[in-house]
Tab-separated table of C-alpha atoms in Angstrom:
chain	number	residue	atom	x	y	z
A	110	UNK	CA	-25.154	9.528	-37.332
A	111	UNK	CA	-25.344	12.601	-35.107
A	112	UNK	CA	-23.929	15.957	-35.625
A	113	UNK	CA	-20.597	16.746	-34.302
A	114	UNK	CA	-20.987	18.981	-31.503
A	115	UNK	CA	-23.703	16.394	-29.961
A	116	UNK	CA	-20.648	13.597	-30.699
A	117	UNK	CA	-18.464	15.648	-28.862
A	118	UNK	CA	-20.717	15.949	-26.175
A	119	UNK	CA	-21.222	12.093	-26.388
A	120	UNK	CA	-17.545	11.603	-26.087
A	121	UNK	CA	-17.076	13.784	-23.096
A	122	UNK	CA	-19.941	12.654	-20.995
A	123	UNK	CA	-18.489	8.878	-21.613
A	124	UNK	CA	-15.682	9.872	-19.837
A	125	UNK	CA	-17.475	10.086	-16.590
A	126	UNK	CA	-17.290	7.432	-14.015
A	127	UNK	CA	-20.246	4.765	-14.681
A	128	UNK	CA	-20.885	5.849	-17.951
A	129	UNK	CA	-19.839	4.323	-21.363
A	130	UNK	CA	-20.642	5.490	-25.087
A	131	UNK	CA	-23.596	3.525	-24.911
A	132	UNK	CA	-25.263	4.980	-21.771
A	133	UNK	CA	-23.933	8.660	-22.751
A	134	UNK	CA	-25.805	8.698	-26.142
A	135	UNK	CA	-28.705	7.805	-24.276
A	136	UNK	CA	-27.948	10.654	-21.288
A	137	UNK	CA	-27.449	12.730	-24.409
A	138	UNK	CA	-30.706	12.341	-26.384
A	139	UNK	CA	-32.610	12.790	-22.453
A	140	UNK	CA	-30.723	15.852	-22.294
A	141	UNK	CA	-31.634	17.205	-25.670
A	142	UNK	CA	-35.249	16.103	-25.305
A	143	UNK	CA	-35.627	18.055	-22.130
A	144	UNK	CA	-33.953	21.150	-23.392
A	145	UNK	CA	-35.917	23.890	-20.828
A	146	UNK	CA	-35.995	21.189	-17.930
A	147	UNK	CA	-32.855	19.777	-17.943
A	148	UNK	CA	-30.125	20.806	-19.946
A	149	UNK	CA	-30.385	24.929	-19.566
A	150	UNK	CA	-29.973	23.997	-15.242
A	151	UNK	CA	-27.347	21.314	-15.902
A	152	UNK	CA	-25.732	24.150	-18.134
A	153	UNK	CA	-25.727	26.416	-15.619
A	154	UNK	CA	-24.498	24.563	-12.374
A	155	UNK	CA	-21.760	23.164	-14.536
A	156	UNK	CA	-20.816	26.746	-14.847
A	157	UNK	CA	-21.425	27.800	-11.793
A	158	UNK	CA	-19.278	24.572	-10.561
A	159	UNK	CA	-16.742	25.189	-12.691
A	160	UNK	CA	-16.113	29.365	-11.888
A	161	UNK	CA	-16.994	28.887	-8.109
A	162	UNK	CA	-16.336	25.549	-6.450
A	163	UNK	CA	-12.742	25.166	-5.224
A	164	UNK	CA	-10.698	23.085	-2.620
A	165	UNK	CA	-10.841	24.650	1.102
A	166	UNK	CA	-8.028	26.030	2.100
A	167	UNK	CA	-8.333	24.662	6.254
A	168	UNK	CA	-9.265	21.522	5.543
A	169	UNK	CA	-9.480	20.222	1.552
A	170	UNK	CA	-13.355	19.961	1.088
A	171	UNK	CA	-14.737	21.059	-1.911
A	172	UNK	CA	-17.413	24.101	-1.942
A	173	UNK	CA	-18.072	27.464	-3.513
A	174	UNK	CA	-16.786	29.523	-0.381
A	175	UNK	CA	-13.584	29.259	1.257
A	176	UNK	CA	-13.673	28.572	4.101
A	177	UNK	CA	-16.214	25.674	3.359
A	178	UNK	CA	-19.212	25.569	4.792
A	179	UNK	CA	-18.195	22.870	7.647
A	180	UNK	CA	-15.007	24.790	8.469
A	181	UNK	CA	-17.324	27.905	8.812
A	182	UNK	CA	-19.971	26.403	10.769
A	183	UNK	CA	-19.631	27.439	14.640
A	184	UNK	CA	-21.745	24.859	15.768
A	185	UNK	CA	-18.946	21.897	14.911
A	186	UNK	CA	-16.908	20.796	17.389
A	187	UNK	CA	-13.508	22.440	17.054
A	188	UNK	CA	-11.774	19.562	19.324
A	189	UNK	CA	-11.670	16.539	16.660
A	190	UNK	CA	-10.498	16.650	13.528
A	191	UNK	CA	-11.508	13.685	11.243
A	192	UNK	CA	-8.865	12.512	8.416
A	193	UNK	CA	-10.439	11.344	5.430
A	194	UNK	CA	-8.246	10.372	1.933
A	195	UNK	CA	-10.626	11.970	-0.530
A	196	UNK	CA	-13.617	14.542	-0.271
A	197	UNK	CA	-15.731	11.591	-1.315
A	198	UNK	CA	-14.895	9.858	1.915
A	199	UNK	CA	-15.475	13.358	3.958
A	200	UNK	CA	-19.151	13.532	1.923
A	201	UNK	CA	-20.001	9.513	2.840
A	202	UNK	CA	-19.399	10.616	6.698
A	203	UNK	CA	-21.270	13.626	6.607
A	204	UNK	CA	-23.860	11.259	5.670
A	205	UNK	CA	-24.150	9.218	8.299
A	206	UNK	CA	-24.787	12.746	10.635
A	207	UNK	CA	-22.564	10.772	12.924
A	208	UNK	CA	-19.976	12.855	13.188
A	209	UNK	CA	-20.194	17.017	14.121
A	210	UNK	CA	-16.265	18.109	14.791
A	211	UNK	CA	-13.888	18.919	11.657
A	212	UNK	CA	-12.388	17.255	8.449
A	213	UNK	CA	-8.842	17.199	6.869
A	214	UNK	CA	-8.892	15.860	3.383
A	215	UNK	CA	-5.511	14.179	2.950
A	216	UNK	CA	-5.781	13.943	-0.731
A	217	UNK	CA	-4.938	10.701	-1.156
A	218	UNK	CA	-2.580	7.659	0.843
A	219	UNK	CA	0.933	6.642	0.618
A	220	UNK	CA	1.772	4.294	-2.764
A	221	UNK	CA	4.866	2.987	-3.230
A	222	UNK	CA	3.248	1.442	-6.341
A	223	UNK	CA	1.805	4.670	-7.702
A	224	UNK	CA	4.742	6.883	-6.266
A	225	UNK	CA	2.899	9.135	-3.850
A	226	UNK	CA	5.113	10.187	-0.781
A	227	UNK	CA	4.382	11.995	1.926
A	228	UNK	CA	5.180	15.248	0.454
A	229	UNK	CA	2.287	14.172	-2.195
A	230	UNK	CA	-0.519	14.528	0.741
A	231	UNK	CA	-1.570	17.719	2.830
A	232	UNK	CA	0.003	16.416	5.860
A	233	UNK	CA	1.734	19.532	6.695
A	234	UNK	CA	-1.560	20.988	6.916
A	235	UNK	CA	-3.214	18.711	9.119
A	236	UNK	CA	-0.032	19.008	11.654
A	237	UNK	CA	-0.488	23.026	11.780
A	238	UNK	CA	-4.333	22.461	12.641
A	239	UNK	CA	-3.474	19.550	15.265
A	240	UNK	CA	-0.889	22.061	17.122
A	241	UNK	CA	-4.071	24.321	17.906
A	242	UNK	CA	-4.866	24.439	21.298
A	243	UNK	CA	-8.499	23.591	20.604
A	244	UNK	CA	-7.835	20.340	19.034
A	245	UNK	CA	-8.188	17.578	21.580
A	246	UNK	CA	-8.265	14.336	19.088
A	247	UNK	CA	-7.459	13.158	15.757
A	248	UNK	CA	-10.037	10.421	14.198
A	249	UNK	CA	-7.826	8.866	11.314
A	250	UNK	CA	-10.528	7.648	8.948
A	251	UNK	CA	-8.725	6.244	6.312
A	252	UNK	CA	-9.383	2.887	4.408
A	253	UNK	CA	-8.899	-0.562	6.101
A	254	UNK	CA	-6.104	-1.572	3.620
A	255	UNK	CA	-2.589	-1.741	3.823
A	256	UNK	CA	-2.124	1.580	1.863
A	257	UNK	CA	-4.665	3.411	3.845
A	258	UNK	CA	-3.378	1.932	7.346
A	259	UNK	CA	0.663	2.405	6.101
A	260	UNK	CA	-0.972	6.593	6.220
A	261	UNK	CA	-2.641	5.942	9.402
A	262	UNK	CA	0.766	4.896	10.898
A	263	UNK	CA	2.772	7.335	9.052
A	264	UNK	CA	0.061	10.420	10.468
A	265	UNK	CA	0.348	8.316	13.452
A	266	UNK	CA	4.091	9.250	13.453
A	267	UNK	CA	3.685	12.426	12.864
A	268	UNK	CA	1.479	13.884	15.161
A	269	UNK	CA	3.414	11.892	18.004
A	270	UNK	CA	4.241	14.431	20.577
A	271	UNK	CA	1.402	16.909	20.085
A	272	UNK	CA	-0.170	15.530	23.379
A	273	UNK	CA	-3.154	14.628	21.047
A	274	UNK	CA	-5.729	11.658	21.337
A	275	UNK	CA	-4.998	9.653	17.822
A	276	UNK	CA	-7.813	7.108	17.320
A	277	UNK	CA	-8.774	4.814	14.255
A	278	UNK	CA	-12.100	3.957	13.083
A	279	UNK	CA	-12.551	0.281	13.952
A	280	UNK	CA	-12.170	-2.504	11.957
A	281	UNK	CA	-14.553	-5.154	11.985
A	282	UNK	CA	-18.165	-7.379	11.253
A	283	UNK	CA	-20.557	-4.737	9.061
A	284	UNK	CA	-24.419	-4.297	9.987
A	285	UNK	CA	-25.872	-6.701	7.999
A	286	UNK	CA	-22.935	-9.001	7.776
A	287	UNK	CA	-23.137	-12.911	8.332
A	288	UNK	CA	-20.162	-14.584	10.122
A	289	UNK	CA	-20.327	-17.112	7.220
A	290	UNK	CA	-19.934	-14.835	4.343
A	291	UNK	CA	-16.748	-12.728	6.000
A	292	UNK	CA	-13.136	-13.356	4.785
A	293	UNK	CA	-11.077	-14.498	7.531
A	294	UNK	CA	-9.047	-11.309	8.220
A	295	UNK	CA	-12.225	-9.533	8.894
A	296	UNK	CA	-12.958	-12.026	11.415
A	297	UNK	CA	-9.846	-12.216	13.153
A	298	UNK	CA	-9.853	-8.239	13.487
A	299	UNK	CA	-13.080	-8.305	14.765
A	300	UNK	CA	-12.062	-10.415	17.201
A	301	UNK	CA	-9.507	-8.697	18.535
A	302	UNK	CA	-11.378	-5.610	18.891
A	303	UNK	CA	-14.167	-7.195	20.710
A	304	UNK	CA	-15.126	-5.329	24.197
A	305	UNK	CA	-17.918	-6.004	26.526
A	306	UNK	CA	-21.431	-6.385	25.905
B	631	UNK	CA	-3.789	-20.888	-22.248
B	632	UNK	CA	-4.439	-21.438	-18.564
B	633	UNK	CA	-3.193	-22.412	-15.244
B	634	UNK	CA	-4.024	-22.501	-11.512
B	635	UNK	CA	-1.745	-21.860	-9.209
B	636	UNK	CA	-1.166	-20.578	-5.413
B	637	UNK	CA	0.006	-16.958	-5.574
B	638	UNK	CA	0.565	-14.144	-2.939
B	639	UNK	CA	-0.980	-11.242	-4.054
B	640	UNK	CA	1.958	-8.252	-4.816
B	641	UNK	CA	-0.111	-5.131	-5.718
B	642	UNK	CA	-3.280	-4.324	-7.736
B	643	UNK	CA	-3.398	-1.358	-9.609
B	644	UNK	CA	-6.697	0.071	-10.913
B	645	UNK	CA	-7.575	-0.593	-14.175
B	646	UNK	CA	-10.886	1.625	-15.193
B	647	UNK	CA	-13.778	1.675	-12.984
B	648	UNK	CA	-14.022	-1.662	-11.369
B	649	UNK	CA	-10.925	-3.688	-12.877
B	650	UNK	CA	-7.398	-4.121	-11.478
B	651	UNK	CA	-4.291	-5.367	-12.729
B	652	UNK	CA	-3.413	-7.548	-10.021
B	653	UNK	CA	0.578	-9.002	-9.782
B	654	UNK	CA	0.825	-11.867	-7.988
B	655	UNK	CA	3.891	-14.211	-6.638
B	656	UNK	CA	2.921	-17.552	-8.169
B	657	UNK	CA	4.890	-20.693	-7.322
B	658	UNK	CA	5.056	-22.335	-10.857
B	659	UNK	CA	4.742	-19.406	-13.112
B	660	UNK	CA	6.619	-16.717	-10.884
B	661	UNK	CA	5.367	-12.925	-10.398
B	662	UNK	CA	2.938	-12.590	-12.975
B	663	UNK	CA	0.318	-10.118	-13.858
B	664	UNK	CA	-3.301	-10.737	-14.739
B	665	UNK	CA	-6.883	-8.655	-15.195
B	666	UNK	CA	-9.352	-8.881	-12.050
B	667	UNK	CA	-12.518	-7.640	-13.656
B	668	UNK	CA	-14.205	-6.011	-10.525
B	669	UNK	CA	-10.970	-6.516	-8.628
B	670	UNK	CA	-10.916	-3.032	-7.854
B	671	UNK	CA	-14.320	-2.989	-6.606
B	672	UNK	CA	-16.415	-3.241	-3.085
B	673	UNK	CA	-16.464	-6.623	-3.084
B	674	UNK	CA	-13.509	-8.125	-4.433
B	675	UNK	CA	-10.922	-5.056	-3.319
B	676	UNK	CA	-10.220	-7.303	0.280
B	677	UNK	CA	-8.907	-10.057	-1.636
B	678	UNK	CA	-6.543	-8.365	-3.739
B	679	UNK	CA	-4.249	-6.631	-0.703
B	680	UNK	CA	-0.461	-6.935	-0.681
B	681	UNK	CA	0.453	-10.200	1.325
B	682	UNK	CA	-2.524	-12.385	0.814
B	683	UNK	CA	-2.624	-15.662	-0.668
B	684	UNK	CA	-4.824	-16.538	-3.100
B	685	UNK	CA	-5.777	-19.723	-5.323
B	686	UNK	CA	-5.122	-18.124	-8.665
B	687	UNK	CA	-6.630	-19.351	-12.148
B	688	UNK	CA	-5.109	-17.694	-15.075
B	689	UNK	CA	-6.698	-17.446	-19.015
B	690	UNK	CA	-5.531	-15.853	-21.871
B	691	UNK	CA	-5.610	-16.632	-25.790
B	692	UNK	CA	-2.019	-16.692	-26.010
B	693	UNK	CA	0.627	-17.085	-23.436
B	694	UNK	CA	2.109	-13.726	-24.020
B	695	UNK	CA	-1.143	-11.922	-23.671
B	696	UNK	CA	-2.110	-9.783	-19.993
B	697	UNK	CA	-4.998	-12.457	-19.365
B	698	UNK	CA	-7.344	-12.747	-16.696
B	699	UNK	CA	-7.132	-13.956	-13.098
B	700	UNK	CA	-10.070	-15.324	-11.022
B	701	UNK	CA	-8.881	-15.543	-7.572
B	702	UNK	CA	-10.033	-16.852	-4.672
B	703	UNK	CA	-8.778	-15.703	-1.393
B	704	UNK	CA	-6.998	-18.751	0.452
B	705	UNK	CA	-5.663	-16.874	3.747
B	706	UNK	CA	-5.916	-13.219	4.483
B	707	UNK	CA	-2.269	-12.171	5.891
B	708	UNK	CA	-2.338	-8.499	5.290
B	709	UNK	CA	-6.041	-8.129	8.037
B	710	UNK	CA	-4.659	-9.151	11.003
B	711	UNK	CA	-1.315	-7.025	10.297
B	712	UNK	CA	-3.384	-3.947	9.943
B	713	UNK	CA	-3.342	-2.145	13.160
B	714	UNK	CA	0.761	-3.576	13.785
B	715	UNK	CA	2.917	-0.958	12.324
B	716	UNK	CA	6.260	-2.039	11.932
B	717	UNK	CA	4.905	-5.798	10.814
B	718	UNK	CA	2.822	-3.828	8.354
B	719	UNK	CA	5.422	-1.629	6.815
B	720	UNK	CA	7.409	-5.117	6.664
B	721	UNK	CA	4.474	-6.663	4.828
B	722	UNK	CA	4.553	-3.478	2.277
B	723	UNK	CA	7.742	-3.415	1.843
B	724	UNK	CA	8.458	-7.375	1.044
B	725	UNK	CA	5.882	-7.123	-1.556
B	726	UNK	CA	7.278	-3.887	-3.161
B	727	UNK	CA	10.772	-4.953	-3.028
B	728	UNK	CA	9.501	-8.246	-5.294
B	729	UNK	CA	7.426	-6.606	-7.528
B	730	UNK	CA	10.044	-4.142	-8.291
B	731	UNK	CA	12.980	-6.974	-8.300
B	732	UNK	CA	11.697	-9.971	-9.990
B	733	UNK	CA	11.551	-10.855	-13.833
B	734	UNK	CA	7.606	-11.342	-15.047
B	735	UNK	CA	6.952	-15.227	-15.418
B	736	UNK	CA	10.104	-16.469	-14.558
B	737	UNK	CA	9.488	-18.956	-11.649
B	738	UNK	CA	11.033	-18.619	-8.609
B	739	UNK	CA	9.677	-21.823	-6.320
B	740	UNK	CA	11.726	-20.964	-3.193
B	741	UNK	CA	11.102	-17.247	-3.047
B	742	UNK	CA	7.345	-18.147	-2.802
B	743	UNK	CA	8.100	-20.319	-0.016
B	744	UNK	CA	10.600	-17.694	1.589
B	745	UNK	CA	7.894	-15.042	1.212
B	746	UNK	CA	5.112	-17.389	3.118
B	747	UNK	CA	7.891	-17.874	5.976
B	748	UNK	CA	7.884	-14.583	6.057
B	749	UNK	CA	4.369	-13.762	6.257
B	750	UNK	CA	4.276	-16.627	8.806
B	751	UNK	CA	6.659	-14.786	10.620
B	752	UNK	CA	5.284	-11.879	10.394
B	753	UNK	CA	2.133	-13.213	12.257
B	754	UNK	CA	3.475	-14.832	15.328
B	755	UNK	CA	7.243	-15.085	15.276
B	756	UNK	CA	9.086	-11.979	17.647
B	757	UNK	CA	11.925	-12.548	15.553
B	758	UNK	CA	10.603	-11.585	12.021
B	759	UNK	CA	12.999	-8.662	11.648
B	760	UNK	CA	15.888	-11.195	11.273
B	761	UNK	CA	13.643	-13.450	8.984
B	762	UNK	CA	12.995	-10.163	6.910
B	763	UNK	CA	16.470	-9.527	6.789
B	764	UNK	CA	17.380	-13.351	5.989
B	765	UNK	CA	14.819	-13.433	3.172
B	766	UNK	CA	16.249	-10.580	1.496
B	767	UNK	CA	19.698	-12.249	1.562
B	768	UNK	CA	17.787	-15.418	-0.118
B	769	UNK	CA	16.534	-13.019	-2.660
B	770	UNK	CA	19.499	-11.853	-3.609
B	771	UNK	CA	21.237	-15.086	-4.303
B	772	UNK	CA	18.201	-16.626	-5.942
B	773	UNK	CA	18.297	-13.354	-8.280
B	774	UNK	CA	22.529	-14.553	-8.837
B	775	UNK	CA	23.829	-11.446	-6.675
B	776	UNK	CA	24.310	-14.207	-3.613
B	777	UNK	CA	26.844	-13.366	-0.961
B	778	UNK	CA	29.641	-15.561	0.111
B	779	UNK	CA	29.758	-15.329	3.289
B	780	UNK	CA	31.564	-18.690	4.237
B	781	UNK	CA	35.652	-17.748	3.986
B	782	UNK	CA	37.351	-14.171	3.869
B	783	UNK	CA	38.008	-12.887	0.674
B	784	UNK	CA	41.150	-11.837	1.774
B	785	UNK	CA	43.134	-14.585	3.629
B	786	UNK	CA	40.858	-17.275	3.331
B	787	UNK	CA	40.328	-17.519	7.051
B	788	UNK	CA	36.761	-19.123	8.318
B	789	UNK	CA	36.618	-17.510	11.310
B	790	UNK	CA	36.182	-14.100	12.891
B	791	UNK	CA	33.965	-12.772	9.586
B	792	UNK	CA	32.259	-9.806	10.866
B	793	UNK	CA	32.551	-7.750	7.828
B	794	UNK	CA	31.928	-8.141	3.835
B	795	UNK	CA	33.366	-6.286	0.750
B	796	UNK	CA	30.917	-4.001	-0.632
B	797	UNK	CA	32.775	-4.583	-4.004
B	798	UNK	CA	32.575	-8.405	-4.136
B	799	UNK	CA	30.175	-9.356	-1.492
B	800	UNK	CA	32.501	-11.712	-0.534
B	801	UNK	CA	33.144	-11.993	3.597
B	802	UNK	CA	36.510	-10.769	5.444
B	803	UNK	CA	37.758	-11.429	8.393
B	804	UNK	CA	38.341	-9.108	11.308
B	805	UNK	CA	42.181	-9.464	11.455
B	806	UNK	CA	42.170	-8.681	7.226
B	807	UNK	CA	39.942	-5.922	7.046
B	808	UNK	CA	41.009	-3.947	10.124
B	809	UNK	CA	42.589	-1.531	7.935
B	810	UNK	CA	39.465	-1.130	5.718
B	811	UNK	CA	36.842	-1.413	8.444
B	812	UNK	CA	35.610	2.154	7.559
B	813	UNK	CA	34.364	0.877	3.906
B	814	UNK	CA	33.339	-2.502	4.257
B	815	UNK	CA	30.005	-3.420	5.397
B	816	UNK	CA	29.416	-5.015	8.444
B	817	UNK	CA	28.058	-8.446	9.014
B	818	UNK	CA	25.724	-9.218	11.348
B	819	UNK	CA	26.405	-12.669	13.287
B	820	UNK	CA	22.943	-13.862	12.428
B	821	UNK	CA	23.455	-13.827	9.004
B	822	UNK	CA	26.376	-15.288	8.807
B	823	UNK	CA	24.933	-18.343	11.358
B	824	UNK	CA	21.771	-19.116	9.442
B	825	UNK	CA	19.851	-18.640	12.404
B	826	UNK	CA	21.507	-19.922	15.245
B	827	UNK	CA	21.689	-16.461	17.218
B	828	UNK	CA	19.238	-13.860	18.137
B	829	UNK	CA	20.220	-10.729	16.978
B	830	UNK	CA	19.198	-7.481	18.526
B	831	UNK	CA	18.497	-4.460	16.415
B	832	UNK	CA	21.814	-2.938	15.820
B	833	UNK	CA	22.549	-6.435	13.853
B	834	UNK	CA	19.193	-6.313	12.510
B	835	UNK	CA	19.953	-2.788	11.067
B	836	UNK	CA	23.254	-3.982	10.085
B	837	UNK	CA	21.787	-6.984	7.889
B	838	UNK	CA	19.485	-4.398	6.577
B	839	UNK	CA	22.309	-2.204	5.416
B	840	UNK	CA	24.052	-5.056	3.819
B	841	UNK	CA	21.417	-6.417	1.715
B	842	UNK	CA	19.953	-2.717	1.070
B	843	UNK	CA	23.546	-2.022	-0.228
B	844	UNK	CA	23.485	-4.924	-3.008
B	845	UNK	CA	20.292	-5.117	-3.947
B	846	UNK	CA	20.398	-0.990	-4.544
B	847	UNK	CA	23.901	-1.926	-6.680
B	848	UNK	CA	22.805	-4.907	-8.656
B	849	UNK	CA	19.169	-5.523	-8.757
B	850	UNK	CA	17.666	-1.673	-8.653
B	851	UNK	CA	20.281	-0.908	-10.598
B	852	UNK	CA	17.542	-0.294	-13.248
B	853	UNK	CA	15.766	2.275	-11.017
B	854	UNK	CA	18.320	4.186	-10.458
B	855	UNK	CA	19.423	2.355	-7.615
B	856	UNK	CA	16.816	3.370	-5.048
B	857	UNK	CA	14.808	0.977	-3.795
B	858	UNK	CA	11.171	0.858	-3.162
B	859	UNK	CA	9.375	4.026	-1.006
B	860	UNK	CA	8.407	0.934	1.323
B	861	UNK	CA	10.953	-0.247	2.085
B	862	UNK	CA	12.788	2.647	3.181
B	863	UNK	CA	10.003	3.380	5.129
B	864	UNK	CA	10.199	-0.013	6.806
B	865	UNK	CA	14.191	0.497	7.535
B	866	UNK	CA	13.711	4.217	8.796
B	867	UNK	CA	10.405	3.045	11.089
B	868	UNK	CA	12.542	-0.168	12.261
B	869	UNK	CA	15.111	2.370	13.450
B	870	UNK	CA	13.124	4.770	15.023
B	871	UNK	CA	11.149	1.716	17.057
B	872	UNK	CA	14.340	0.423	17.926
B	873	UNK	CA	15.829	3.841	19.679
B	874	UNK	CA	18.460	4.686	17.282
């Protein structure tokens, strides 16, 4: 139907999250119709990303500079490190504008099923950073899943003895959540973690 | 083909963007996998955490197809344990051991009941480490590798059984095993007595060493004799917690 080059572009786009063959076909058509305003700028942005974006050697965040903008920002709080599983989690926390400390991206979580062990994660880098004199607290922001919390407990063990505060994100009722619709695990955890009001 | 059964989530592997291939230990259909549409999505991911109890509905066109699961959460077992390192490690180990040890689609109702009992113990029984070791012993028995701990393999004695032969899996008395004790596995009393005696941390460690040896030798032989990493981490953490 379309030329080989276009079919190839559709095939590549359909591998992206959220896109299937049909939606990628629509996206390609849209790009080709708006060649100057969309396709060319996208091409330039992709080229820059491919050539310049790299993982920060300090925290694991993605940026065009190393150390990344967050690590290089002198306004940020050096005393707190927030440990996240993936860069997407870092970006999610950044969107909240609630955290002004530093980050550390593990690059995954321990998973017996997927054969991911401690040596596959960026744990040695975290321990080295936690040893720095300025650091006072490590926030473990791993998922509230069995694997996520297993990883958090493992990190707690690895950080023991460094005399740093190790904390984790709270588990409980989400904003807008109605008790009737919450699972009993979340409810019981929220009850356990209640605090004076 | 379709059936309904109660199940315990053992594992959930992401499949595509939002679906998951979920493995359950069901009461009447054994370890059974199925595709759950949306199982890896934000809403459903909490349901498919290892250890959670679900009411499962499986459907497929042919019996040997992977099929689809529709599950409703009956009891969230994992959530309350998330902030308890040792019970959480035990839960992860138990689910990983079942996932790796059991053949698919063969019913093991006693093991299903045993795993539920272990999950109950993890939630509110201080003696859950003993329960875990006994559960692994029962798992060995259900898979056909049960240990004979009632009588001494060498002398026929029924008293002072304190060792197990690593070859035969049979008990050995203190007198008969004295010369070979370096080569024998210790048999802790709580394993032998079936729950009457309270066990210390050393005994629990000995119990896990005993079950671990036979699991590696018989059950995980196809995995190069290596138990799942989650079990290794649990045993290591338990040892550290008891100061060994």
